[in-house]
Short mmCIF file of C-alpha atoms in Angstrom, two decimals:
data_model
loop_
_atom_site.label_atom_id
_atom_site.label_comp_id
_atom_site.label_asym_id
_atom_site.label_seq_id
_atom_site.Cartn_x
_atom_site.Cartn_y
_atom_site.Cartn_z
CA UNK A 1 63.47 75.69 131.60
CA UNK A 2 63.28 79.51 131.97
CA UNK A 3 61.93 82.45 130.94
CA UNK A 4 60.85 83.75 127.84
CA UNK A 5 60.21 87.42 129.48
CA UNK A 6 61.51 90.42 127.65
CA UNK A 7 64.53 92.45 128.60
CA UNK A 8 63.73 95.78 130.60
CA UNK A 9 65.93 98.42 129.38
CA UNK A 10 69.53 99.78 130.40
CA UNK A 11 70.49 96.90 132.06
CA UNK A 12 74.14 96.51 133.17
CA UNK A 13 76.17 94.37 135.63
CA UNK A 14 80.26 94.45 136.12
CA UNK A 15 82.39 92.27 134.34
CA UNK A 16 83.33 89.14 136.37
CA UNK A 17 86.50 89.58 134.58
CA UNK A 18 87.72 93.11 134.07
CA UNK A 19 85.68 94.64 136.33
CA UNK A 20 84.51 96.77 134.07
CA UNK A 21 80.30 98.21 133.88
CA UNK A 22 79.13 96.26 131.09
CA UNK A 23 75.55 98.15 129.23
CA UNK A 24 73.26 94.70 128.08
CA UNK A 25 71.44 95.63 124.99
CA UNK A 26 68.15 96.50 125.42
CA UNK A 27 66.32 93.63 123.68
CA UNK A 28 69.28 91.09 125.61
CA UNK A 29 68.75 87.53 126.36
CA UNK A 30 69.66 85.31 128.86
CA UNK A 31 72.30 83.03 127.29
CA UNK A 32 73.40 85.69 125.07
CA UNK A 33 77.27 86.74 124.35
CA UNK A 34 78.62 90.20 125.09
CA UNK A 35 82.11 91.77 125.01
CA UNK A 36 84.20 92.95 127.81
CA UNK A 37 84.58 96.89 126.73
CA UNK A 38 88.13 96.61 128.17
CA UNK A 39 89.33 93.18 127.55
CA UNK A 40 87.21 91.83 124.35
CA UNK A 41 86.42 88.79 126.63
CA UNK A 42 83.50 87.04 125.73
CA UNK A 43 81.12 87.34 128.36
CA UNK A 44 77.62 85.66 128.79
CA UNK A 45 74.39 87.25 130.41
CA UNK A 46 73.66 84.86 132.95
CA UNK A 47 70.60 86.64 134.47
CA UNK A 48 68.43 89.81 133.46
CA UNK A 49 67.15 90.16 137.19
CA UNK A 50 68.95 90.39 138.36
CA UNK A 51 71.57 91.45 135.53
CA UNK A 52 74.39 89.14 136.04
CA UNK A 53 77.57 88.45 133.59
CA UNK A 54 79.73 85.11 133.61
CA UNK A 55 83.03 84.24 131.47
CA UNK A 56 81.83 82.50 128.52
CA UNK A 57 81.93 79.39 127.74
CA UNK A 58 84.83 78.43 125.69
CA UNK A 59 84.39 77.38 121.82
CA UNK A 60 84.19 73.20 121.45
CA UNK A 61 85.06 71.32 119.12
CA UNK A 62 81.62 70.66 118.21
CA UNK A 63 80.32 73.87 118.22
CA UNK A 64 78.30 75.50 115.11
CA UNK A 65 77.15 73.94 111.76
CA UNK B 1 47.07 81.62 131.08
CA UNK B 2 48.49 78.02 129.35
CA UNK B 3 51.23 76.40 129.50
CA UNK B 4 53.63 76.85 126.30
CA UNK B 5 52.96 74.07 124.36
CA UNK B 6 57.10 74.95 122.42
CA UNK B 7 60.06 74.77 123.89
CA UNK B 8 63.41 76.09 122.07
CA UNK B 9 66.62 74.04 123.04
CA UNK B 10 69.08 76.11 123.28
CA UNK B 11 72.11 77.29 125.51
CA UNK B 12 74.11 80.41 124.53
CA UNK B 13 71.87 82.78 122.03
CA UNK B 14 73.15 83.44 118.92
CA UNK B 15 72.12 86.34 116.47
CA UNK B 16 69.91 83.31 115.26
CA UNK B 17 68.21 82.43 118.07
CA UNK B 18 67.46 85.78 119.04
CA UNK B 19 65.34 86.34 116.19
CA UNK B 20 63.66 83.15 116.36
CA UNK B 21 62.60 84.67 119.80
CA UNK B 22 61.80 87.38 118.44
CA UNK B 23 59.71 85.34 115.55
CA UNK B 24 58.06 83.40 118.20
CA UNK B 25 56.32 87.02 120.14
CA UNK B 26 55.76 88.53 116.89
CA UNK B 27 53.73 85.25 116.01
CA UNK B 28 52.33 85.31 119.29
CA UNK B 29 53.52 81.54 120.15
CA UNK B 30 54.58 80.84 123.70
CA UNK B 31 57.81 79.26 124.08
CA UNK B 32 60.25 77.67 126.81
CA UNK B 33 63.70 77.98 126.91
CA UNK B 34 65.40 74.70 127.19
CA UNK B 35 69.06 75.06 128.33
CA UNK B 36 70.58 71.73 127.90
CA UNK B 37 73.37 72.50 130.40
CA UNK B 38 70.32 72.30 133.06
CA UNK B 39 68.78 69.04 131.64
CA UNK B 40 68.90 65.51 133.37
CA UNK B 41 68.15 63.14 130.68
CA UNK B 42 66.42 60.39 133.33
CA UNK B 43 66.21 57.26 131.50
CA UNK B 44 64.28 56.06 134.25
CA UNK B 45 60.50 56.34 135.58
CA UNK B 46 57.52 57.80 133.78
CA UNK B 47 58.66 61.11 132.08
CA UNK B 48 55.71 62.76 130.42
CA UNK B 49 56.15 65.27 127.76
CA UNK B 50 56.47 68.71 128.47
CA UNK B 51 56.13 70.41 125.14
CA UNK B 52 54.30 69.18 121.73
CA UNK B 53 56.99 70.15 119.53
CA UNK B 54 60.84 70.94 120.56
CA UNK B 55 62.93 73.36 117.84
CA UNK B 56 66.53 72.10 118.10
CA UNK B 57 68.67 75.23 118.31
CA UNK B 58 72.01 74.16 120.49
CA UNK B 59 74.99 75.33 119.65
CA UNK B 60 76.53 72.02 120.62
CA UNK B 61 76.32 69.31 118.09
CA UNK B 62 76.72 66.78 120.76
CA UNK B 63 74.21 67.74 123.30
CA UNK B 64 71.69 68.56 121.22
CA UNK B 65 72.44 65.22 119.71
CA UNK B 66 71.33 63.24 123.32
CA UNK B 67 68.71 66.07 123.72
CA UNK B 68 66.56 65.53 121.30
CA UNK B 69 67.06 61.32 120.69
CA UNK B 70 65.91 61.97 124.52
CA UNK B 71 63.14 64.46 123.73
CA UNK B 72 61.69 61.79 121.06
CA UNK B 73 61.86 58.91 123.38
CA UNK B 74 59.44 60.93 125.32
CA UNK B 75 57.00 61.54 122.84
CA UNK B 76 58.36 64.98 121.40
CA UNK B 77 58.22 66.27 118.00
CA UNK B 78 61.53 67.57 117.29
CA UNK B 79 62.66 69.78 114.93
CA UNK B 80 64.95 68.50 113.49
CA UNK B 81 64.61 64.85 114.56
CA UNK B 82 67.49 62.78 116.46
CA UNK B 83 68.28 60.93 112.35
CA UNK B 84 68.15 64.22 110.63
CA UNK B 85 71.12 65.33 113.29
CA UNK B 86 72.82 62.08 113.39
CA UNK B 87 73.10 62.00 109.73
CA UNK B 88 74.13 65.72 109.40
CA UNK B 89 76.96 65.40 112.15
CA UNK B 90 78.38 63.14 110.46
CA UNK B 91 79.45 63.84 106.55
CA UNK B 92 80.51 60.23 106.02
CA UNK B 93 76.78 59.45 107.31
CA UNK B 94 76.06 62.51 105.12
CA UNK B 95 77.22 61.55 102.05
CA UNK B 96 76.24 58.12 102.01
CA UNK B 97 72.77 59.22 102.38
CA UNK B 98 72.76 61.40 99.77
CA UNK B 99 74.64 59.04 97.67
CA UNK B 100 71.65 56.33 98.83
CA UNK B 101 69.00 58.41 97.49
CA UNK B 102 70.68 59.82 93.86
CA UNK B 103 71.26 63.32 94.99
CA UNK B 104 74.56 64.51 93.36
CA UNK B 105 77.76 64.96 95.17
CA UNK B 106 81.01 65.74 94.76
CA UNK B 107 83.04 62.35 94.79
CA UNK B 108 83.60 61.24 98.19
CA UNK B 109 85.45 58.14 100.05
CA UNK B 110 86.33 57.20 103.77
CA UNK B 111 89.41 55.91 104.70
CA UNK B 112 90.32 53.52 107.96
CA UNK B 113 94.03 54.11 107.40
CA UNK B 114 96.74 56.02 106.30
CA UNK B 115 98.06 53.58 103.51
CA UNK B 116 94.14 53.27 102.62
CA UNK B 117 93.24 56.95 102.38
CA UNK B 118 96.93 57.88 100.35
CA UNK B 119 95.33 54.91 97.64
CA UNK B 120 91.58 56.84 97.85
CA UNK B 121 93.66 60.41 97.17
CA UNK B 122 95.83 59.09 94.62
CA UNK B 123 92.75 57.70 92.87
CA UNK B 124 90.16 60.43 92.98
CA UNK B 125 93.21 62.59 91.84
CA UNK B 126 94.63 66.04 93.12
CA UNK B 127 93.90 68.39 94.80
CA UNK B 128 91.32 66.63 97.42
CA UNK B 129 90.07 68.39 100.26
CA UNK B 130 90.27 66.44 102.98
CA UNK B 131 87.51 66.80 106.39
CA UNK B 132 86.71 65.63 110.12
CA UNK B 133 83.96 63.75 109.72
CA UNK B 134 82.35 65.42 112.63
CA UNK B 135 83.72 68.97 112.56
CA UNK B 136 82.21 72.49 112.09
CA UNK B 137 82.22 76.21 110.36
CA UNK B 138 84.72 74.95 108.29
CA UNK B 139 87.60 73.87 110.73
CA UNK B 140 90.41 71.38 110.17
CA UNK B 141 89.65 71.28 106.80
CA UNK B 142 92.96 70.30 104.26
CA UNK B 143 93.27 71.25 100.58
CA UNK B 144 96.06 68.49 99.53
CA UNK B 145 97.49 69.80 96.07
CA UNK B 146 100.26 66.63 95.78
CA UNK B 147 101.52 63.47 97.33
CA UNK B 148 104.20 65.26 100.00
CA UNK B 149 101.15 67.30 101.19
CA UNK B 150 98.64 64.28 101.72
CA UNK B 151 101.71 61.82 103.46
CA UNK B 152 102.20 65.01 105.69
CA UNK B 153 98.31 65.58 106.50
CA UNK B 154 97.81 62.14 107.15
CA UNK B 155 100.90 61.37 109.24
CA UNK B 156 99.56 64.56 111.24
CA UNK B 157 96.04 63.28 111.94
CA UNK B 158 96.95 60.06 113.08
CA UNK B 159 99.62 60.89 115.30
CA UNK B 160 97.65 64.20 116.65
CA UNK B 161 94.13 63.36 116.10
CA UNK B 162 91.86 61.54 118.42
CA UNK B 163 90.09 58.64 117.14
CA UNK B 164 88.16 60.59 114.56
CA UNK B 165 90.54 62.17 112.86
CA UNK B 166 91.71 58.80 111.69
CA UNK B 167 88.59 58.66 109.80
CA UNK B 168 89.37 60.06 106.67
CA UNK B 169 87.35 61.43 104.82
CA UNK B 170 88.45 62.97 101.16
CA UNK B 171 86.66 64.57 98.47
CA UNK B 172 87.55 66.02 94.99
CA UNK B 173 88.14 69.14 95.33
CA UNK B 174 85.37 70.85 93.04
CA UNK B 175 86.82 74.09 90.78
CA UNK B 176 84.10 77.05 91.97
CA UNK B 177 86.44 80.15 91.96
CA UNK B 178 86.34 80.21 95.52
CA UNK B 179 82.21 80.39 96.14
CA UNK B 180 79.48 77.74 96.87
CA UNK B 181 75.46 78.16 97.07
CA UNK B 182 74.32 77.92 100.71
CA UNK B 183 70.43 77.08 100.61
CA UNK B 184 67.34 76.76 102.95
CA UNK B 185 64.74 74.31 103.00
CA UNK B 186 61.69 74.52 105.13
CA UNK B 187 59.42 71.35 104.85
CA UNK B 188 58.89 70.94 101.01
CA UNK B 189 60.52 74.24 100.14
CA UNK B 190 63.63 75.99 99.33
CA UNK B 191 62.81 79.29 100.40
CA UNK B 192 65.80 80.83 100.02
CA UNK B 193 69.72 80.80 98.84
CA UNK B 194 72.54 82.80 98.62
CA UNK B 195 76.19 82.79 96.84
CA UNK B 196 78.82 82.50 99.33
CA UNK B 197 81.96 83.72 97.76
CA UNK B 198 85.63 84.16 99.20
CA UNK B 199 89.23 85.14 98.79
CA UNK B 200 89.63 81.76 100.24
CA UNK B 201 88.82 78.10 98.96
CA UNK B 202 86.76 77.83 102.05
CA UNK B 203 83.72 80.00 101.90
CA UNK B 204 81.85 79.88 105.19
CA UNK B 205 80.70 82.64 106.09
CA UNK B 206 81.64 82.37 109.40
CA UNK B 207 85.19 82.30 108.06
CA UNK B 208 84.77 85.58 105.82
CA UNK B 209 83.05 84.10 102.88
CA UNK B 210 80.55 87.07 101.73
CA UNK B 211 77.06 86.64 100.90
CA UNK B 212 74.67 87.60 97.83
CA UNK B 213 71.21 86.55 96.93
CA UNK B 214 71.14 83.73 94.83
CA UNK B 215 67.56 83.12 93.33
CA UNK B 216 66.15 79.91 93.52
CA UNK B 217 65.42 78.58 90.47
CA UNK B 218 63.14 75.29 90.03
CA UNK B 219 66.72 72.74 89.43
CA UNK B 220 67.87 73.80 92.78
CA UNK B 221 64.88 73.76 94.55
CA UNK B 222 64.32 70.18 93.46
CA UNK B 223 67.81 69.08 94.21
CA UNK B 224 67.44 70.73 97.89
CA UNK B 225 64.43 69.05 98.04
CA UNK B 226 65.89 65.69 97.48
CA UNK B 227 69.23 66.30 99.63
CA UNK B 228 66.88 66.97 102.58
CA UNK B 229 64.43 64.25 102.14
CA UNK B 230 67.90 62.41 102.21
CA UNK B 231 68.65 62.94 105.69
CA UNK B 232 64.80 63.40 106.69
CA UNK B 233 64.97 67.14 107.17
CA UNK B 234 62.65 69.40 108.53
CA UNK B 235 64.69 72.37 108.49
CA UNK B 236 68.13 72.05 107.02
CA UNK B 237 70.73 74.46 104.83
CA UNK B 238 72.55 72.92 102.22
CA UNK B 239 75.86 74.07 100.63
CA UNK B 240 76.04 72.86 96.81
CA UNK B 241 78.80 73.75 94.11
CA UNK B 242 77.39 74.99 90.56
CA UNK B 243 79.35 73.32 88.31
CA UNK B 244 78.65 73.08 84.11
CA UNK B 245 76.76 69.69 84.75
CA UNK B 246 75.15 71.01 87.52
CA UNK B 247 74.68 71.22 91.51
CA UNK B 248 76.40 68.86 93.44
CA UNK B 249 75.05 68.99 97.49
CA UNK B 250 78.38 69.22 99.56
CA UNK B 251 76.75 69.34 102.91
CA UNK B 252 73.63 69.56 104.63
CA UNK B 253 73.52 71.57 108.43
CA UNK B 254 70.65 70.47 110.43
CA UNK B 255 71.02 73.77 112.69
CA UNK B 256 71.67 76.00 110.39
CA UNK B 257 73.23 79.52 110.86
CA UNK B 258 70.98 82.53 108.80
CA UNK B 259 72.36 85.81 110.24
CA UNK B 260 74.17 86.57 106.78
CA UNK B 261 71.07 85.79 104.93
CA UNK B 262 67.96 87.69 105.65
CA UNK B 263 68.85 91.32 104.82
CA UNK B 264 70.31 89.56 101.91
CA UNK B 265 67.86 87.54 100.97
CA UNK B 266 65.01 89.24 101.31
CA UNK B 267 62.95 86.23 103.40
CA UNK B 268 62.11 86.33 106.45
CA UNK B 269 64.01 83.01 107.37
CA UNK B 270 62.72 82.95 111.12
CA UNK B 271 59.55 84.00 110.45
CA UNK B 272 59.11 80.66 108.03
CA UNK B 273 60.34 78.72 110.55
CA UNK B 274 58.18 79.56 113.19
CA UNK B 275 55.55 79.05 110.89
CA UNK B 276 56.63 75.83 110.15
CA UNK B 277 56.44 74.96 113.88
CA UNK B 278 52.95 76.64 113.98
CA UNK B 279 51.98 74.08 111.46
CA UNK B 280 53.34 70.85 112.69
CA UNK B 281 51.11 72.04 115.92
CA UNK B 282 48.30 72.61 113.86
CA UNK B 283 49.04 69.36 112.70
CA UNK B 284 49.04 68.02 116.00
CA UNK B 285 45.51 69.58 117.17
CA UNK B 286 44.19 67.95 114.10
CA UNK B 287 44.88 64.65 115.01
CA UNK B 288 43.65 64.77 118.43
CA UNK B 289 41.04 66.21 117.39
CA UNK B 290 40.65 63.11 114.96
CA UNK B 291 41.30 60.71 117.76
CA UNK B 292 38.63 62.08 120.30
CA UNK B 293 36.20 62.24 117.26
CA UNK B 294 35.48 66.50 117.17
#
């Protein structure tokens, strides 16, 4: 269970995989997939505070309607 | 200040379920976050409920699957309940629900074998398309135009496939010029639909198929009507063919994906279904109230 607190602005965090600064939008959410600007890597926000990235999961065969 | 009486189960955030969030402040409902990757599903000891009514949002079929049969044991109102995704996981569970209740579908048979399934295709007639029974945005999915094609498909799955793949499960292949109706029911509504359509036979969206408003006329709102009473839907999209003799319900999501569909439609599809929620709480205050005599 976590928080359903909005997203202060202009946050960003380095990529876990390129190292590369990563802007969040401003209205992100934890749980929420971003790309790596220099690798297209799907990356997820793992935290907002503070702002922390994480390789994202990758797609199962379940996944999606 | 009180404790959110609405939790949203839910792991990664999709376009979708950042609007419902952003439905749910606009609406000014509290919610949770439920991440099922942190949940321990204790089948042991007293577990009180945590949240009146649970929307089921996970982008894993399977988890959300045990989530919410888990939620319900608990007392929870889901949305949508553990039999609506059961049933909608599944499109041989699917389809013989909706064959159950009369709603009409393209024609459909499941196969425990090789030999078996080549007599279904050979009898329904080609092409076929053939599905996982448990599968999603449109993966895995054969169009068999002749015998050499279906030997090789099926020789494939069994040898490759796990298990489920050697479930087969084969449909007509229904003539649309490459586009399908994708429609949303809320409760005892079709609020919405659009026309997927595609340079491709297979028109998800999430595989390319482009969207346009498709009005919703009083024949498909009673036919979505009956395909989700089918698999006791709260909030489901269904995907029908038009054909001359009419719609025929292909398949029915029970977390269904709107990104494409709200500029195009017009309707505010997470607005409606936080309202929904609003109301089954509504619901629920009503009924105490009932039970303590207000």
């Amino acid at each position: 269970m976590n928080n359903t607190a909005e997203a202060p602005q202009q946050l960003e965090a380095i990529s876990p995989i390129s190292g590369a600064k990563v802007v969040f939008p401003t209205d992100a959410e934890v749980g929420e997939l971003i790309d790596d600007p220099e690798t297209g890597d799907e990356l997820e926000i793992v935290s907002l505070n503070p702002p922390q990235l994480a390789p994202a999961p990758e797609e199962e065969e379940d996944w999606g309607e | 200040m009180s404790s959110p009486r609405v939790g949203v189960l839910c792991s990664l955030v999709r376009p979708e379920e950042k609007l419902l969030f952003q439905a749910f402040r606009e609406q000014g409902v509290l919610f949770d976050r439920i991440d099922e990757r942190t949940l321990l599903l204790n089948a042991y000891g007293n577990t009180r409920r945590q949240y009146d009514v649970v929307l089921e949002r996970s982008v894993s079929h399977s988890r959300g699957y045990y989530a919410v049969r888990y939620l319900q044991g608990i007392g929870t109102r889901v949305v949508n309940t553990f039999q609506t995704i059961e049933c909608c996981g599944d499109k041989a569970l699917t389809t013989m629900a909706l064959s159950e209740a009369g709603v009409p579908i393209p024609r459909s048979t499941v196969a425990f074998t090789p030999e078996s399934a080549l007599q279904a295709i050979e009898e329904i007639g080609y092409p076929v398309v053939m599905k996982p029974v448990v599968g999603s945005w449109g993966r895995l999915l054969s169009k068999i135009n002749d015998r050499d094609a279906a030997e090789a498909v099926l020789e494939h799955k069994k040898v490759l496939g796990n298990y489920q793949h050697s479930i087969f499960y084969i449909q007509e292949f229904v003539q649309t010029n490459c586009s399908d109706i994708r429609a949303f029911v809320i409760g005892n509504e079709c609020i919405a639909a659009i026309r997927r359509t595609s340079q491709h036979w297979v028109t998800n969206t999430a595989r390319g198929g482009v969207a346009s408003n498709f009005p919703v006329s009083a024949e498909l709102n009673d036919i979505c009507i009956r395909a989700a009473r089918a698999v006791q839907g709260d909030v489901v999209a269904i995907d029908l063919f038009e054909t001359q003799d009419g719609y025929l319900v292909n398949e029915v999501n029970s977390t269904m994906e709107f990104r494409n569909s709200i500029h195009t439609t017009g309707v505010n599809i997470p607005g409606r279904m936080v309202d929904y929620v609003r109301s089954i709480l509504n619901e629920e205050d009503q009924t105490l109230q009932h039970a303590v005599g207000v």
